[in-house]
Coordinates of C-alpha atoms in Angstrom, one line a residue:
M1 CA -42.0 201.6 -10.5
N2 CA -44.6 198.8 -8.8
A3 CA -42.7 197.5 -6.4
I4 CA -44.7 194.0 -6.0
S5 CA -46.7 193.8 -8.4
V6 CA -49.1 190.3 -7.8
L7 CA -51.6 189.2 -10.7
N8 CA -54.7 186.6 -10.0
L9 CA -52.8 184.8 -7.4
T10 CA -54.6 182.2 -5.8
K11 CA -53.4 179.0 -3.5
S12 CA -55.3 176.0 -2.8
Y13 CA -55.4 173.4 -1.1
G14 CA -58.2 171.1 -1.7
R15 CA -61.0 171.8 -2.6
T16 CA -59.7 175.5 -0.5
K17 CA -58.3 178.6 -1.7
A18 CA -56.9 180.2 1.2
V19 CA -56.2 182.9 -1.5
D20 CA -58.0 183.0 -3.9
S21 CA -57.9 185.7 -7.1
V22 CA -55.4 188.2 -5.5
N23 CA -54.6 191.2 -7.3
L24 CA -52.3 193.5 -5.8
H25 CA -50.2 196.5 -7.0
I26 CA -47.7 198.9 -4.2
K27 CA -46.2 201.5 -5.4
K28 CA -42.1 202.2 -4.8
G29 CA -42.1 203.8 -1.9
E30 CA -45.4 203.2 0.1
L31 CA -45.6 201.6 3.6
Y32 CA -48.2 199.2 2.9
G33 CA -50.4 198.1 4.9
F34 CA -52.3 194.6 5.3
L35 CA -54.7 193.5 7.2
G36 CA -57.2 189.9 8.0
R37 CA -58.6 188.2 10.6
N38 CA -56.8 185.2 11.7
G39 CA -57.9 182.9 8.9
A40 CA -57.7 185.3 6.0
G41 CA -54.9 184.4 4.1
K42 CA -52.5 187.2 4.9
S43 CA -49.7 184.6 5.9
T44 CA -50.2 182.2 2.7
F45 CA -50.1 184.9 0.9
I46 CA -46.7 186.2 2.0
N47 CA -45.2 183.4 2.1
M48 CA -46.1 183.3 -1.6
L49 CA -44.9 186.6 -2.3
T50 CA -40.9 185.4 -0.7
G51 CA -41.4 182.4 -2.0
I52 CA -41.7 179.9 0.2
I53 CA -44.8 178.3 -0.9
Q54 CA -45.6 178.4 -4.7
P55 CA -48.6 179.9 -6.1
T56 CA -51.7 177.3 -7.7
T57 CA -51.8 179.3 -10.3
G58 CA -50.8 183.6 -10.8
E59 CA -48.0 185.8 -11.4
I60 CA -45.9 187.4 -8.7
T61 CA -43.0 190.7 -9.7
L62 CA -41.0 192.2 -6.7
L63 CA -39.0 195.0 -8.0
D64 CA -39.3 194.4 -11.8
V65 CA -36.5 192.6 -10.7
K66 CA -36.6 188.8 -12.7
N67 CA -32.9 187.0 -11.7
S68 CA -33.4 186.0 -7.8
S69 CA -29.9 186.0 -6.9
I70 CA -30.5 189.4 -7.4
L71 CA -33.8 189.7 -5.5
F72 CA -31.9 188.2 -2.8
K73 CA -30.5 190.8 -1.8
R74 CA -32.4 193.3 -2.7
I75 CA -34.8 192.2 0.2
G76 CA -35.3 192.1 4.2
V77 CA -38.0 189.1 5.3
L78 CA -39.5 189.2 9.1
P79 CA -41.7 185.7 8.6
D80 CA -44.5 185.3 11.3
Y81 CA -41.9 182.8 13.4
T82 CA -38.3 183.3 14.7
A83 CA -36.0 180.9 13.8
F84 CA -32.6 181.5 15.5
Y85 CA -29.4 180.0 16.6
E86 CA -29.7 180.1 20.9
S87 CA -25.9 179.4 20.7
M88 CA -24.7 181.7 18.5
T89 CA -25.2 185.5 19.9
A90 CA -26.8 188.8 18.3
L91 CA -24.1 189.9 16.4
Q92 CA -23.1 186.5 15.3
H93 CA -26.3 186.0 13.4
L94 CA -26.1 189.7 12.5
S95 CA -22.3 189.0 10.5
Y96 CA -24.1 185.7 9.7
F97 CA -27.1 186.2 8.1
S98 CA -25.4 189.3 6.3
S99 CA -22.9 187.1 4.6
L100 CA -25.7 185.3 3.4
Q101 CA -27.0 188.1 1.1
G102 CA -23.5 188.0 -0.1
A103 CA -22.2 191.1 2.0
K104 CA -20.8 190.7 5.2
K105 CA -21.1 193.6 8.0
S106 CA -18.3 194.7 9.7
K107 CA -19.4 194.5 13.7
M108 CA -19.8 197.9 13.8
E109 CA -22.6 197.9 11.5
C110 CA -23.3 194.9 12.8
L111 CA -23.9 197.4 16.3
T112 CA -25.3 200.3 15.0
V113 CA -28.7 198.2 13.4
L114 CA -28.8 196.8 16.6
E115 CA -28.9 199.9 18.7
K116 CA -31.9 200.4 15.6
V117 CA -34.5 197.9 17.1
G118 CA -32.7 198.8 20.6
L119 CA -30.6 195.5 21.4
V120 CA -27.3 196.7 21.1
P121 CA -27.3 196.1 25.5
H122 CA -27.5 192.1 24.2
A123 CA -25.7 192.2 21.2
A124 CA -23.1 189.5 23.0
V125 CA -26.1 188.1 24.9
K126 CA -26.7 184.6 23.4
V127 CA -30.4 183.9 21.6
G128 CA -30.9 181.3 23.5
K129 CA -31.6 183.5 26.6
Y130 CA -34.2 186.7 24.6
S131 CA -37.3 186.9 25.3
F132 CA -40.0 186.8 22.4
G133 CA -39.5 190.5 22.3
M134 CA -36.2 190.3 21.9
K135 CA -36.3 187.7 19.0
K136 CA -38.6 189.7 17.1
K137 CA -36.6 193.1 17.2
L138 CA -33.0 190.5 16.3
G139 CA -35.8 189.7 14.0
I140 CA -36.2 192.9 12.8
A141 CA -32.3 193.5 12.6
Q142 CA -32.1 190.2 10.6
A143 CA -34.0 191.6 7.8
I144 CA -33.2 195.5 7.7
I145 CA -29.4 194.3 7.5
N146 CA -28.9 195.2 4.0
E147 CA -29.8 197.3 4.1
P148 CA -33.4 196.0 1.3
D149 CA -35.6 198.2 -1.0
L150 CA -38.6 196.1 0.2
L151 CA -39.3 195.5 3.7
I152 CA -41.6 192.7 3.6
L153 CA -42.8 192.4 7.7
D154 CA -45.1 190.2 9.1
E155 CA -46.3 191.4 12.4
P156 CA -43.2 193.3 13.6
T157 CA -44.4 194.3 16.6
S158 CA -46.7 191.7 18.1
G159 CA -45.3 190.3 21.7
V160 CA -42.8 193.4 22.5
D161 CA -44.1 195.6 24.8
A162 CA -45.1 198.9 24.2
E163 CA -42.0 201.0 24.0
S164 CA -40.3 198.9 22.5
A165 CA -43.4 199.4 19.1
I166 CA -43.6 202.8 19.1
H167 CA -39.9 203.1 18.8
I168 CA -40.4 200.0 16.1
Q169 CA -42.8 202.1 14.3
R170 CA -40.8 205.1 14.4
L171 CA -37.8 202.9 12.9
L172 CA -40.0 202.1 10.2
V173 CA -41.2 205.0 9.2
D174 CA -37.7 206.0 9.6
L175 CA -37.0 203.7 6.8
N176 CA -39.6 204.2 4.6
K177 CA -38.7 208.0 4.4
K178 CA -35.4 206.7 2.9
G179 CA -37.4 205.3 0.5
T180 CA -37.2 202.2 1.8
T181 CA -40.7 199.4 0.7
I182 CA -42.1 198.5 3.1
F183 CA -45.2 195.8 2.6
M184 CA -46.6 195.1 6.2
T185 CA -49.6 192.9 8.3
S186 CA -50.8 193.5 11.7
H187 CA -53.2 192.6 13.8
N188 CA -52.9 196.8 15.6
L189 CA -54.8 198.8 14.1
D190 CA -53.9 202.1 15.7
E191 CA -50.2 201.4 14.4
V192 CA -51.7 200.8 10.7
E193 CA -54.2 203.9 11.0
K194 CA -51.0 205.7 12.1
I195 CA -47.8 205.1 10.3
C196 CA -49.0 203.2 7.0
T197 CA -49.5 205.5 3.4
R198 CA -52.4 202.9 1.9
I199 CA -54.3 199.7 3.2
A200 CA -55.2 196.8 2.3
I201 CA -57.7 194.3 4.1
M202 CA -58.2 190.6 3.2
K203 CA -60.9 188.2 3.7
D204 CA -61.4 184.5 3.4
G205 CA -58.6 185.1 1.1
R206 CA -59.8 187.9 -1.7
I207 CA -59.1 191.1 -0.9
V208 CA -62.3 193.3 -0.3
N209 CA -61.3 197.2 0.9
E210 CA -57.9 198.7 -0.4
G211 CA -57.0 202.0 -0.6
T212 CA -56.0 204.6 1.6
L213 CA -56.8 205.5 5.2
Y214 CA -59.0 208.7 3.4
E215 CA -60.3 206.6 0.2
L216 CA -61.5 204.1 3.1
K217 CA -63.3 206.4 5.2
E218 CA -65.2 207.7 2.5
K219 CA -66.4 205.2 1.1
Y220 CA -67.8 204.0 4.2
T221 CA -68.8 207.3 5.5
K222 CA -73.1 207.6 4.8
S223 CA -73.0 210.4 7.0
L224 CA -71.1 212.8 9.3
E225 CA -72.5 213.3 12.8
V226 CA -72.0 217.3 13.1
S227 CA -71.0 219.3 16.2
M228 CA -70.1 222.8 15.8
A229 CA -69.5 225.2 19.0
L230 CA -70.4 229.1 18.2
S231 CA -69.5 232.8 19.1
E232 CA -73.2 232.8 20.1
R233 CA -76.9 231.5 20.0
P234 CA -78.0 231.0 16.8
S235 CA -81.4 233.2 15.9
S236 CA -85.0 231.2 14.5
Q237 CA -84.3 232.5 11.3
L238 CA -80.6 231.8 11.1
L239 CA -81.3 227.9 12.0
L240 CA -84.5 228.0 9.4
E241 CA -82.0 228.8 6.9
A242 CA -79.7 225.6 7.5
T243 CA -82.1 223.7 8.1
Q244 CA -82.6 224.3 3.9
I245 CA -78.8 223.3 3.8
T246 CA -78.9 219.7 6.3
G247 CA -82.2 218.9 7.4
P248 CA -82.7 218.6 11.0
I249 CA -80.5 219.9 13.6
E250 CA -80.6 220.2 17.0
T251 CA -79.5 223.0 19.0
L252 CA -77.8 223.5 22.6
E253 CA -76.8 226.9 23.9
S254 CA -74.4 227.5 21.1
T255 CA -74.1 225.0 19.5
L256 CA -75.7 223.3 16.8
N257 CA -75.0 219.7 16.0
F258 CA -76.6 218.1 12.4
R259 CA -75.6 215.3 9.9
A260 CA -74.2 216.1 6.8
S261 CA -73.7 213.4 3.6
N262 CA -70.3 215.4 2.5
D263 CA -67.9 218.0 3.2
E264 CA -69.3 220.4 1.0
M265 CA -72.5 221.0 3.6
I266 CA -70.0 221.5 6.3
E267 CA -68.3 224.7 4.7
E268 CA -72.4 225.7 3.3
V269 CA -73.1 225.7 6.9
V270 CA -69.6 227.8 8.3
R271 CA -70.7 230.5 5.0
L272 CA -74.2 230.2 6.4
L273 CA -72.9 231.0 9.9
V274 CA -70.2 233.6 9.0
N275 CA -72.8 236.1 7.1
Y276 CA -74.5 236.1 10.1
G277 CA -71.6 237.2 11.9
I278 CA -71.1 234.6 14.6
G279 CA -68.2 232.6 14.6
V280 CA -67.2 229.2 14.4
H281 CA -65.1 228.7 17.6
R282 CA -65.2 224.8 16.6
I283 CA -65.9 222.0 14.5
S284 CA -65.9 218.3 15.4
A285 CA -67.6 215.2 12.6
N286 CA -67.4 212.1 14.0
Q287 CA -66.0 209.5 10.7
P288 CA -65.4 206.0 10.7
N289 CA -61.9 203.9 11.8
L290 CA -60.1 201.6 10.9
E291 CA -61.5 199.1 13.1
D292 CA -65.6 200.6 11.3
I293 CA -63.4 199.5 8.5
F294 CA -61.9 196.7 9.1
L295 CA -65.0 194.8 11.2
N296 CA -67.6 195.7 8.9
G297 CA -65.3 195.0 5.3

């Protein structure tokens, strides 16, 4: 079952297409990262998912639910901006937002959610006195107050300190393990690389790359820079046979360096070394990280 299905989604402003013919299918249970530079169309895309703006053309289906009133109770949303009532406390906000979705939570239930985002010490403080980061945490709390099946988050850790960001990341992973499908944008590439099960990169309103991190790395890996730390210096005969597998090889004492076009080539070199009775202490292979893929997408 798909939690999010998008077919030929387009949003035009005059002759400019902010989102251009996007097709995307996100399975139930995924923690999905959605990346793109400023102006790529990410926020426009999310605003169409959540019904804030209407697409020019295309179809959106969330959780295979057609009835909007039922759907409203099953999703949680953190937009790219926070708009709270400054004279209300965090507790009052959660009570109010949960009642809007038809299932008003008790004080204890609200405190439990505030504990998850680290706001219990400020539960009775009026939001007008909150910092930007505290408002972001409250935004996440209101998004999860009714235990949604689908969580849509726009930059959930922007503007918070490093410790709070780690706390939020762990919360998202925990929610996902318990069955919540999460769709999130982020400018923090390390965060996406660490917690997301699949990733899409948007550029100029289109999806230019999509897949698991492993799939994206495979796509952008032309060759691996491999370094092997060996138990002893390899003989000239061994090096000759190894070059027939890999091409040019550099040696420095008991370290072997070469370029490999695939994992099988590395395995073949290891077998050759073992046949010669040489132990392999360590293998390192440099692959592109998400930042490299993002910048080259």
